[in-house]
Amino acid sequence: MTNQLSLTFITSLQAVSAAHWSLLCGGDYPFVCYAFLAALEQSGSVGKGTGWQPQHLVVFEGDELIAAMPLYIKTHSYGEYIFDWAWADAYNRHGLNYYPKLISAIPFTPCSGSRLLLKDSARFPELLPLMLAAIKNHAQTMNASSWHCLFPSADLSAQLSAEKISQRVGTQFHWNNRGYKTWDDFVGTMNSRKRKNINKERRAVVEQGISFVTKTADTISPADWQLFYLLYCNTYLKRSGHTGYLTQDFFTLLGEHFAQHCLLVIAYQQEQAIAAALFFTDSQTIYGRYWGCVEEHEFLHFETCYYQGIEYAIKHGLQRFDGGAQGEHKIARGFEPVMTYSNHWLAQPDFQQAIDNFLSAEKGSIENYIEAAKGYLPFK
């Protein structure tokens, strides 16, 4: 007798066990790990009052958890890095509500990867249509305008597109390890002027008396996490007028349950910590995520957030450095333009058609931009 499938929306990750969720995750991509998503919820970084209300879709076969998709009810578009403010404005001008909307995304994390988690990947063709139908029905029941899947893998995005969930493309800048064994191997692939500029930037940091300490896993102490949170808040206050999306408890929980994926680089001057960058890692990739400082110094940001990360990747044989959203300044430092994806379903057919027309035109512009950006890469 075959167990019946049950598709359910849960308002907290704690409704399922960490062990059962982990069986769905496959590889070691960090951002769908139970510990990471649970830390966001338990710390109050998402949840009541944040505009990110957990609404994860889980699929059971009998009592067995066989699939899941991170899902949130959004009442704004902050912290997504796929910009749809113009779409919300168009809804408003037509007397319609764009919010709430549903999104499958990792909050505050523009890093491509898994968005549909399966215990048995062979069941993807069976389960994807069922899960999409459940999301659309749920959206209509709660009067949500739309569903959006942000930064899925290229394969999932293509499969969603085949299911008539419209694809949008964007671009980021990622560093690729071409078999480098040392820093000099890396910069040796650049033309002379670019190589000299980068090495000059690095020397300038050293000449300011700044040194760096790299910490991983259990070597990151509670005091280090507290220091990083203060630096993170300070930088957000200067840039945005608020202390950031993430709470101090979030970073504490990372240290307690997620430390194996964490890399903290702390910059010191005269034995005083003046800046730090927090990266996450898996077996193939280093992800640049958050940064903070108390003082501005020439080239400090580039050294802390980029060059230290590249050196770590080379030393540990990581294949890629995902530097996050935006940042054309990364090109001169060896980060190459790559295409990113998102997929979008809108309940209103007229708006879906208008957005499809926009996405088609936008795709051509993005493709042209990527080709143009490649022309500015520093390599020989």
Coordinates of N, CA and C in Angstrom, one line a residue, residues 150-380:
L150 N 13.9 33.1 -5.8 CA 15.1 33.9 -6.0 C 16.4 33.2 -5.9
F151 N 17.2 33.4 -6.8 CA 18.6 32.8 -6.9 C 18.5 31.2 -6.8
P152 N 17.6 30.6 -7.6 CA 17.7 29.1 -7.7 C 18.9 28.7 -8.6
S153 N 19.3 27.5 -8.6 CA 20.3 27.0 -9.5 C 19.8 27.2 -10.9
A154 N 20.7 27.2 -11.8 CA 20.4 27.4 -13.2 C 19.4 26.3 -13.7
D155 N 19.7 25.0 -13.2 CA 18.8 23.9 -13.6 C 17.4 24.1 -13.1
L156 N 17.2 24.4 -11.9 CA 15.9 24.6 -11.3 C 15.2 25.8 -12.0
S157 N 15.9 26.9 -12.3 CA 15.3 28.0 -13.0 C 14.8 27.6 -14.3
A158 N 15.6 26.8 -15.1 CA 15.1 26.3 -16.4 C 13.9 25.4 -16.3
Q159 N 13.9 24.6 -15.2 CA 12.7 23.7 -15.1 C 11.5 24.5 -14.6
L160 N 11.6 25.5 -13.8 CA 10.5 26.4 -13.5 C 10.0 27.1 -14.7
S161 N 10.9 27.6 -15.5 CA 10.5 28.3 -16.8 C 9.7 27.3 -17.7
A162 N 10.1 26.1 -17.7 CA 9.3 25.1 -18.5 C 7.9 24.9 -17.9
E163 N 7.8 25.2 -16.6 CA 6.5 25.1 -16.0 C 5.7 26.5 -16.1
K164 N 6.2 27.3 -16.9 CA 5.6 28.7 -17.2 C 5.7 29.6 -16.0
I165 N 6.8 29.4 -15.2 CA 7.1 30.4 -14.1 C 8.2 31.2 -14.7
S166 N 7.9 32.5 -15.1 CA 8.8 33.3 -15.9 C 10.2 33.5 -15.3
Q167 N 11.2 33.4 -16.2 CA 12.6 33.5 -15.8 C 13.1 34.9 -15.9
R168 N 13.8 35.4 -14.9 CA 14.5 36.7 -15.0 C 16.0 36.4 -14.8
V169 N 16.8 37.2 -15.5 CA 18.2 37.0 -15.3 C 18.8 38.3 -14.7
G170 N 19.9 38.1 -14.1 CA 20.7 39.2 -13.5 C 22.2 38.8 -13.6
T171 N 23.0 39.6 -13.0 CA 24.4 39.3 -13.0 C 25.1 39.6 -11.7
Q172 N 26.1 38.8 -11.4 CA 27.0 39.0 -10.2 C 28.4 38.8 -10.7
F173 N 29.4 39.0 -9.8 CA 30.8 38.8 -10.1 C 31.4 37.8 -9.2
H174 N 31.9 36.7 -9.8 CA 32.4 35.6 -9.0 C 33.9 35.3 -9.4
W175 N 34.7 34.9 -8.5 CA 36.1 34.5 -8.7 C 36.2 33.0 -8.9
N176 N 37.0 32.6 -9.9 CA 37.1 31.2 -10.2 C 38.6 30.8 -10.0
N177 N 38.8 29.7 -9.4 CA 40.1 29.2 -9.1 C 40.5 28.4 -10.4
R178 N 41.5 28.9 -11.1 CA 42.0 28.2 -12.3 C 43.2 27.3 -12.0
G179 N 43.1 26.6 -10.8 CA 44.2 25.7 -10.4 C 45.4 26.5 -9.8
Y180 N 45.1 27.6 -9.2 CA 46.2 28.4 -8.6 C 46.7 27.7 -7.3
K181 N 48.0 27.7 -7.1 CA 48.6 27.2 -5.9 C 49.0 28.3 -4.9
T182 N 49.2 29.5 -5.5 CA 49.7 30.6 -4.6 C 49.0 31.9 -5.1
W183 N 49.1 32.9 -4.3 CA 48.6 34.3 -4.7 C 49.4 34.7 -6.0
D184 N 50.6 34.5 -6.1 CA 51.4 34.9 -7.2 C 51.0 34.2 -8.5
D185 N 50.5 32.9 -8.4 CA 50.0 32.2 -9.5 C 48.7 33.0 -10.1
F186 N 47.9 33.4 -9.1 CA 46.7 34.1 -9.5 C 47.0 35.5 -10.2
V187 N 47.7 36.3 -9.6 CA 48.0 37.6 -10.2 C 48.9 37.5 -11.4
G188 N 49.7 36.4 -11.5 CA 50.5 36.2 -12.6 C 49.7 36.0 -13.9
T189 N 48.4 35.7 -13.8 CA 47.6 35.6 -15.0 C 47.1 37.0 -15.5
M190 N 47.4 38.0 -14.8 CA 46.9 39.4 -15.1 C 47.9 40.1 -16.0
N191 N 47.4 41.1 -16.7 CA 48.3 42.0 -17.4 C 49.1 42.8 -16.4
S192 N 50.2 43.3 -16.8 CA 51.2 44.0 -15.9 C 50.6 45.1 -15.0
R193 N 49.8 46.0 -15.7 CA 49.3 47.1 -15.0 C 48.3 46.7 -13.9
K194 N 47.4 45.8 -14.2 CA 46.4 45.4 -13.2 C 47.1 44.6 -12.1
R195 N 48.1 43.8 -12.4 CA 48.8 43.1 -11.3 C 49.5 44.0 -10.4
K196 N 50.2 45.1 -10.9 CA 50.9 46.0 -10.1 C 49.9 46.8 -9.2
N197 N 48.7 47.2 -9.8 CA 47.7 47.9 -9.0 C 47.2 47.1 -7.8
I198 N 46.9 45.8 -8.0 CA 46.5 45.0 -6.9 C 47.5 44.8 -5.9
N199 N 48.7 44.5 -6.2 CA 49.8 44.3 -5.3 C 50.1 45.7 -4.5
K200 N 49.9 46.8 -5.2 CA 50.1 48.1 -4.6 C 49.1 48.3 -3.5
E201 N 47.8 47.9 -3.8 CA 46.7 48.1 -2.8 C 47.1 47.2 -1.6
R202 N 47.5 46.0 -1.8 CA 47.8 45.2 -0.7 C 49.0 45.7 0.2
R203 N 50.0 46.2 -0.5 CA 51.1 46.8 0.2 C 50.7 48.0 1.0
A204 N 49.8 48.8 0.5 CA 49.3 50.0 1.2 C 48.6 49.7 2.5
V205 N 47.9 48.6 2.5 CA 47.3 48.1 3.8 C 48.3 47.7 4.8
V206 N 49.3 47.0 4.4 CA 50.4 46.6 5.3 C 51.2 47.8 5.8
E207 N 51.4 48.8 4.9 CA 52.2 50.0 5.3 C 51.4 50.8 6.3
Q208 N 50.1 50.7 6.4 CA 49.3 51.4 7.4 C 49.3 50.6 8.8
G209 N 50.1 49.6 8.9 CA 50.2 48.8 10.1 C 49.0 47.9 10.4
I210 N 48.3 47.5 9.3 CA 47.2 46.6 9.5 C 47.5 45.2 9.2
S211 N 47.1 44.3 10.1 CA 47.4 42.9 10.0 C 46.0 42.1 10.1
F212 N 46.1 40.9 9.8 CA 44.8 40.1 9.8 C 45.0 38.8 10.5
V213 N 43.9 38.4 11.1 CA 43.8 37.1 11.8 C 42.6 36.4 11.2
T214 N 42.7 35.2 10.7 CA 41.7 34.4 10.1 C 41.2 33.3 11.1
K215 N 39.9 33.2 11.4 CA 39.4 32.2 12.3 C 38.3 31.4 11.7
T216 N 38.3 30.1 12.0 CA 37.2 29.2 11.5 C 36.7 28.4 12.7
A217 N 35.5 28.0 12.5 CA 34.8 27.0 13.4 C 34.9 27.4 14.8
D218 N 35.5 26.4 15.6 CA 35.5 26.6 17.1 C 36.5 27.7 17.5
T219 N 37.4 28.1 16.6 CA 38.4 29.2 17.0 C 37.7 30.6 17.0
I220 N 36.5 30.7 16.5 CA 35.7 31.9 16.6 C 35.0 31.9 18.0
S221 N 35.5 32.8 18.9 CA 35.0 32.8 20.2 C 33.7 33.7 20.4
P222 N 33.0 33.5 21.5 CA 31.8 34.4 21.7 C 32.2 35.9 21.6
A223 N 33.3 36.2 22.1 CA 33.8 37.6 22.1 C 34.0 38.1 20.6
D224 N 34.5 37.2 19.8 CA 34.6 37.5 18.3 C 33.3 37.7 17.7
W225 N 32.3 36.9 18.0 CA 31.0 37.1 17.5 C 30.4 38.5 17.9
Q226 N 30.6 38.8 19.2 CA 30.1 40.1 19.7 C 30.8 41.2 19.0
L227 N 32.1 41.1 18.8 CA 32.9 42.1 18.1 C 32.3 42.3 16.7
F228 N 32.1 41.2 16.0 CA 31.6 41.3 14.6 C 30.3 41.9 14.5
Y229 N 29.4 41.6 15.5 CA 28.1 42.2 15.4 C 28.1 43.7 15.6
L230 N 29.0 44.2 16.5 CA 29.1 45.6 16.7 C 29.7 46.3 15.4
L231 N 30.6 45.7 14.7 CA 31.2 46.2 13.5 C 30.1 46.2 12.4
Y232 N 29.3 45.1 12.3 CA 28.3 45.0 11.4 C 27.2 46.1 11.6
C233 N 26.8 46.3 12.8 CA 25.8 47.4 13.1 C 26.4 48.8 12.8
N234 N 27.6 49.0 13.1 CA 28.2 50.3 12.9 C 28.2 50.7 11.4
T235 N 28.6 49.7 10.6 CA 28.6 49.9 9.2 C 27.2 50.1 8.6
Y236 N 26.2 49.4 9.0 CA 24.8 49.6 8.6 C 24.3 51.0 9.0
L237 N 24.7 51.4 10.2 CA 24.2 52.7 10.7 C 24.7 53.8 9.8
K238 N 26.0 53.7 9.4 CA 26.6 54.7 8.6 C 26.0 54.7 7.2
R239 N 25.7 53.5 6.7 CA 25.3 53.4 5.3 C 23.8 53.6 5.1
S240 N 23.0 53.0 6.1 CA 21.6 53.0 5.9 C 20.7 53.6 7.0
G241 N 21.4 54.0 8.1 CA 20.6 54.6 9.1 C 19.9 53.7 10.1
H242 N 20.2 52.4 9.9 CA 19.6 51.4 10.8 C 20.7 50.3 11.1
T243 N 20.5 49.5 12.1 CA 21.5 48.6 12.5 C 21.6 47.2 11.8
G244 N 20.9 47.1 10.7 CA 21.0 45.9 9.9 C 19.8 45.0 10.1
Y245 N 19.7 44.0 9.3 CA 18.5 43.1 9.3 C 18.8 42.0 10.4
L246 N 20.0 41.7 10.7 CA 20.3 40.5 11.5 C 20.6 40.9 13.0
T247 N 20.1 40.1 13.9 CA 20.2 40.4 15.3 C 21.5 39.8 15.9
Q248 N 21.8 40.3 17.0 CA 23.0 39.7 17.7 C 22.8 38.2 18.0
D249 N 21.6 37.8 18.3 CA 21.3 36.4 18.6 C 21.6 35.6 17.4
F250 N 21.4 36.1 16.2 CA 21.6 35.3 15.0 C 23.1 34.9 14.9
F251 N 24.0 35.9 15.1 CA 25.4 35.5 15.1 C 25.8 34.6 16.2
T252 N 25.2 34.8 17.4 CA 25.5 33.8 18.5 C 25.1 32.4 18.1
L253 N 23.9 32.3 17.5 CA 23.4 30.9 17.1 C 24.3 30.3 16.0
L254 N 24.8 31.2 15.1 CA 25.8 30.7 14.1 C 27.0 30.1 14.7
G255 N 27.5 30.7 15.7 CA 28.7 30.2 16.5 C 28.4 28.9 17.2
E256 N 27.1 28.7 17.6 CA 26.8 27.5 18.4 C 26.4 26.4 17.5
H257 N 25.8 26.6 16.3 CA 25.3 25.5 15.5 C 25.7 25.5 14.1
F258 N 26.5 26.5 13.6 CA 26.8 26.6 12.2 C 28.3 26.9 12.0
A259 N 29.1 26.8 13.0 CA 30.5 27.3 13.0 C 31.3 26.6 11.9
Q260 N 30.9 25.3 11.6 CA 31.8 24.6 10.6 C 31.7 25.2 9.2
H261 N 30.8 26.1 9.0 CA 30.7 26.8 7.7 C 31.2 28.3 7.7
C262 N 31.7 28.7 8.9 CA 32.0 30.1 9.1 C 33.5 30.4 9.0
L263 N 33.8 31.5 8.4 CA 35.2 32.0 8.3 C 35.2 33.5 8.7
L264 N 35.9 33.9 9.7 CA 35.9 35.3 10.1 C 37.3 35.8 10.0
V265 N 37.4 36.9 9.2 CA 38.7 37.6 9.0 C 38.6 38.9 9.8
I266 N 39.6 39.1 10.7 CA 39.6 40.3 11.6 C 40.8 41.1 11.3
A267 N 40.6 42.4 11.0 CA 41.7 43.3 10.8 C 42.1 44.1 12.0
Y268 N 43.4 44.1 12.3 CA 43.9 44.8 13.5 C 44.9 45.9 13.1
Q269 N 44.9 47.0 13.9 CA 45.9 48.0 13.8 C 46.3 48.4 15.2
Q270 N 47.6 48.3 15.5 CA 48.1 48.5 16.8 C 47.3 47.7 17.9
E271 N 47.1 46.5 17.6 CA 46.4 45.5 18.4 C 44.9 45.8 18.7
Q272 N 44.4 46.7 17.9 CA 43.0 47.1 18.1 C 42.2 46.5 16.8
A273 N 41.1 45.8 17.0 CA 40.3 45.4 15.9 C 39.6 46.5 15.3
I274 N 39.8 46.7 14.0 CA 39.2 47.9 13.3 C 38.2 47.5 12.2
A275 N 38.2 46.2 11.8 CA 37.3 45.7 10.8 C 37.2 44.2 10.8
A276 N 36.2 43.7 10.2 CA 36.1 42.2 10.0 C 35.1 41.9 8.9
A277 N 35.4 40.7 8.3 CA 34.5 40.2 7.3 C 34.1 38.8 7.6
L278 N 32.8 38.5 7.4 CA 32.3 37.1 7.7 C 32.0 36.5 6.4
F279 N 32.6 35.3 6.2 CA 32.4 34.5 5.0 C 31.8 33.2 5.5
F280 N 31.1 32.5 4.5 CA 30.6 31.1 4.8 C 31.3 30.3 3.7
T281 N 31.5 29.0 4.0 CA 32.2 28.1 3.1 C 31.4 26.8 3.0
D282 N 31.6 26.1 1.8 CA 31.3 24.7 1.7 C 32.5 24.0 1.1
S283 N 32.3 22.8 0.5 CA 33.5 22.1 0.0 C 34.0 22.7 -1.3
Q284 N 33.3 23.5 -1.9 CA 33.7 24.1 -3.2 C 33.8 25.6 -3.3
T285 N 33.1 26.3 -2.4 CA 32.9 27.7 -2.6 C 33.1 28.5 -1.3
I286 N 33.6 29.7 -1.4 CA 33.6 30.6 -0.3 C 32.6 31.7 -0.6
Y287 N 31.8 32.1 0.3 CA 30.7 33.1 0.1 C 31.0 34.3 0.9
G288 N 31.3 35.5 0.3 CA 31.4 36.7 1.0 C 30.1 37.2 1.4
R289 N 29.9 37.4 2.7 CA 28.5 37.8 3.2 C 28.5 39.2 3.9
Y290 N 29.1 39.4 5.0 CA 28.9 40.6 5.8 C 30.3 41.2 6.2
W291 N 30.2 42.5 6.4 CA 31.5 43.2 6.7 C 31.1 44.4 7.6
G292 N 32.1 44.8 8.4 CA 31.9 46.0 9.3 C 33.3 46.6 9.7
C293 N 33.3 47.8 10.0 CA 34.5 48.5 10.4 C 34.2 49.6 11.3
V294 N 35.2 50.1 12.1 CA 35.0 51.3 12.9 C 35.8 52.4 12.3
E295 N 36.7 52.2 11.4 CA 37.5 53.2 10.8 C 37.7 52.9 9.3
E296 N 37.7 54.0 8.5 CA 37.9 53.8 7.1 C 39.4 54.0 6.9
H297 N 40.0 53.0 6.1 CA 41.4 53.0 5.7 C 41.5 52.7 4.3
E298 N 42.5 53.3 3.6 CA 42.6 53.1 2.2 C 42.8 51.6 1.9
F299 N 41.9 51.1 1.0 CA 42.0 49.7 0.5 C 41.7 48.6 1.5
L300 N 41.2 49.1 2.7 CA 40.9 48.1 3.8 C 39.8 47.2 3.4
H301 N 38.7 47.7 2.8 CA 37.6 46.9 2.4 C 38.0 45.9 1.3
F302 N 38.8 46.3 0.3 CA 39.2 45.3 -0.7 C 40.0 44.2 -0.1
E303 N 41.0 44.5 0.8 CA 41.8 43.5 1.4 C 41.0 42.6 2.3
T304 N 40.2 43.1 3.1 CA 39.4 42.3 4.1 C 38.4 41.4 3.4
C305 N 37.7 42.0 2.5 CA 36.5 41.3 1.9 C 36.9 40.5 0.6
Y306 N 37.9 40.8 -0.1 CA 38.2 40.2 -1.4 C 39.6 39.4 -1.3
Y307 N 40.7 40.1 -1.1 CA 42.0 39.5 -1.2 C 42.2 38.4 -0.1
Q308 N 41.7 38.7 1.1 CA 41.9 37.7 2.1 C 41.0 36.4 1.8
G309 N 39.9 36.7 1.2 CA 39.0 35.5 0.8 C 39.6 34.7 -0.4
I310 N 40.2 35.4 -1.4 CA 40.9 34.8 -2.5 C 42.1 33.9 -1.9
E311 N 42.9 34.5 -1.1 CA 44.0 33.7 -0.5 C 43.5 32.5 0.2
Y312 N 42.4 32.6 1.0 CA 41.9 31.5 1.7 C 41.5 30.4 0.7
A313 N 40.8 30.8 -0.4 CA 40.3 29.9 -1.3 C 41.4 29.1 -2.0
I314 N 42.5 29.9 -2.4 CA 43.6 29.2 -3.0 C 44.3 28.2 -2.0
K315 N 44.5 28.7 -0.8 CA 45.2 27.8 0.2 C 44.4 26.5 0.4
H316 N 43.1 26.6 0.4 CA 42.3 25.5 0.8 C 41.6 24.8 -0.4
G317 N 42.0 25.2 -1.6 CA 41.6 24.5 -2.8 C 40.1 24.7 -3.1
L318 N 39.5 25.8 -2.7 CA 38.1 26.1 -3.0 C 38.1 26.6 -4.5
Q319 N 37.0 26.2 -5.2 CA 37.0 26.4 -6.6 C 36.3 27.8 -7.0
R320 N 35.6 28.4 -6.1 CA 34.8 29.6 -6.4 C 34.7 30.5 -5.3
F321 N 34.6 31.8 -5.5 CA 34.4 32.8 -4.5 C 33.2 33.6 -5.0
D322 N 32.1 33.4 -4.3 CA 30.8 34.1 -4.6 C 30.8 35.4 -3.8
G323 N 31.1 36.5 -4.4 CA 31.2 37.8 -3.7 C 29.9 38.5 -3.4
G324 N 28.8 37.9 -3.7 CA 27.5 38.5 -3.4 C 27.0 39.5 -4.5
A325 N 26.1 40.3 -4.2 CA 25.4 41.1 -5.2 C 26.3 42.4 -5.5
Q326 N 26.0 42.8 -6.8 CA 26.5 44.1 -7.2 C 28.1 44.2 -7.2
G327 N 28.6 45.4 -7.5 CA 30.1 45.6 -7.3 C 30.9 45.4 -8.5
E328 N 30.8 46.4 -9.5 CA 31.6 46.4 -10.7 C 33.1 46.5 -10.3
H329 N 33.4 47.1 -9.2 CA 34.8 47.2 -8.8 C 35.5 45.8 -8.6
K330 N 34.7 44.8 -8.5 CA 35.3 43.4 -8.4 C 36.0 43.0 -9.7
I331 N 35.5 43.5 -10.8 CA 36.1 43.1 -12.1 C 37.6 43.2 -12.2
A332 N 38.1 44.4 -11.8 CA 39.5 44.7 -11.8 C 40.3 43.8 -10.9
R333 N 39.6 43.2 -10.0 CA 40.2 42.3 -8.9 C 40.1 40.8 -9.3
G334 N 39.7 40.5 -10.5 CA 39.7 39.2 -10.9 C 38.3 38.4 -10.8
F335 N 37.3 39.1 -10.5 CA 35.9 38.5 -10.4 C 35.3 38.7 -11.7
E336 N 34.7 37.5 -12.2 CA 34.2 37.5 -13.6 C 32.6 37.6 -13.5
P337 N 32.0 38.2 -14.5 CA 30.6 38.3 -14.6 C 29.9 37.0 -14.8
V338 N 28.9 36.7 -14.0 CA 28.2 35.4 -14.2 C 26.7 35.8 -14.2
M339 N 25.9 34.9 -14.8 CA 24.4 35.1 -14.9 C 23.8 34.5 -13.7
T340 N 22.8 35.2 -13.1 CA 22.0 34.7 -12.0 C 20.6 34.6 -12.5
Y341 N 19.7 33.9 -11.7 CA 18.4 33.7 -12.1 C 17.4 33.9 -11.0
S342 N 16.2 34.2 -11.4 CA 15.0 34.2 -10.5 C 13.8 33.8 -11.4
N343 N 12.7 33.4 -10.8 CA 11.5 33.0 -11.5 C 10.3 33.6 -10.8
H344 N 9.3 34.0 -11.6 CA 8.2 34.8 -11.1 C 6.8 34.4 -11.7
W345 N 5.9 34.2 -10.8 CA 4.5 33.9 -11.2 C 3.6 34.9 -10.6
L346 N 2.8 35.6 -11.4 CA 1.8 36.6 -10.9 C 0.4 36.1 -11.1
A347 N -0.4 36.3 -10.1 CA -1.8 35.8 -10.2 C -2.6 36.5 -11.2
Q348 N -2.3 37.8 -11.5 CA -3.0 38.6 -12.4 C -2.4 38.4 -13.8
P349 N -3.2 37.8 -14.8 CA -2.7 37.5 -16.1 C -2.2 38.7 -16.9
D350 N -2.9 39.8 -16.7 CA -2.5 41.0 -17.5 C -1.1 41.5 -17.0
F351 N -0.9 41.5 -15.7 CA 0.4 41.9 -15.1 C 1.5 40.9 -15.5
Q352 N 1.1 39.6 -15.5 CA 2.1 38.6 -15.9 C 2.6 38.9 -17.3
Q353 N 1.7 39.2 -18.2 CA 2.1 39.5 -19.6 C 3.0 40.7 -19.7
A354 N 2.6 41.7 -18.9 CA 3.4 43.0 -19.0 C 4.8 42.7 -18.4
I355 N 4.9 41.9 -17.4 CA 6.2 41.6 -16.8 C 7.0 40.7 -17.7
D356 N 6.4 39.8 -18.4 CA 7.1 38.9 -19.3 C 7.7 39.7 -20.4
N357 N 7.0 40.7 -20.9 CA 7.5 41.6 -21.9 C 8.8 42.4 -21.4
F358 N 8.7 42.8 -20.2 CA 9.8 43.5 -19.5 C 11.0 42.6 -19.4
L359 N 10.7 41.4 -18.9 CA 11.8 40.4 -18.7 C 12.5 40.1 -20.0
S360 N 11.8 40.0 -21.1 CA 12.4 39.6 -22.3 C 13.4 40.7 -22.8
A361 N 12.9 42.0 -22.7 CA 13.8 43.1 -23.0 C 15.0 43.2 -22.1
E362 N 14.7 43.0 -20.8 CA 15.8 43.1 -19.8 C 16.9 42.0 -20.0
K363 N 16.5 40.8 -20.4 CA 17.4 39.8 -20.6 C 18.5 40.1 -21.7
G364 N 18.0 40.8 -22.8 CA 19.0 41.2 -23.8 C 20.0 42.2 -23.3
S365 N 19.5 43.1 -22.4 CA 20.4 44.1 -21.9 C 21.4 43.5 -20.9
I366 N 20.9 42.5 -20.1 CA 21.9 41.8 -19.2 C 22.9 41.0 -20.0
E367 N 22.5 40.3 -21.0 CA 23.5 39.6 -21.8 C 24.5 40.5 -22.4
N368 N 24.1 41.6 -22.9 CA 25.0 42.6 -23.5 C 26.0 43.1 -22.4
Y369 N 25.4 43.4 -21.3 CA 26.2 43.9 -20.2 C 27.3 42.9 -19.8
I370 N 26.9 41.6 -19.7 CA 27.9 40.6 -19.3 C 29.0 40.5 -20.3
E371 N 28.7 40.6 -21.6 CA 29.7 40.5 -22.6 C 30.6 41.7 -22.6
A372 N 30.0 42.9 -22.3 CA 30.9 44.1 -22.2 C 31.8 44.1 -21.0
A373 N 31.2 43.6 -19.9 CA 32.0 43.5 -18.6 C 33.2 42.6 -18.8
K374 N 33.1 41.5 -19.6 CA 34.2 40.6 -19.8 C 35.4 41.3 -20.4
G375 N 35.1 42.4 -21.2 CA 36.2 43.1 -21.8 C 37.0 43.9 -20.8
Y376 N 36.6 44.0 -19.6 CA 37.3 44.8 -18.6 C 38.1 43.9 -17.6
L377 N 38.0 42.6 -17.8 CA 38.7 41.7 -16.9 C 40.2 41.9 -17.0
P378 N 41.0 41.7 -15.9 CA 42.4 42.1 -15.9 C 43.3 41.1 -16.5
F379 N 42.8 40.0 -16.9 CA 43.7 38.9 -17.3 C 44.3 39.1 -18.7
K380 N 45.4 38.5 -18.9 CA 46.2 38.6 -20.1 C 45.4 38.1 -21.3

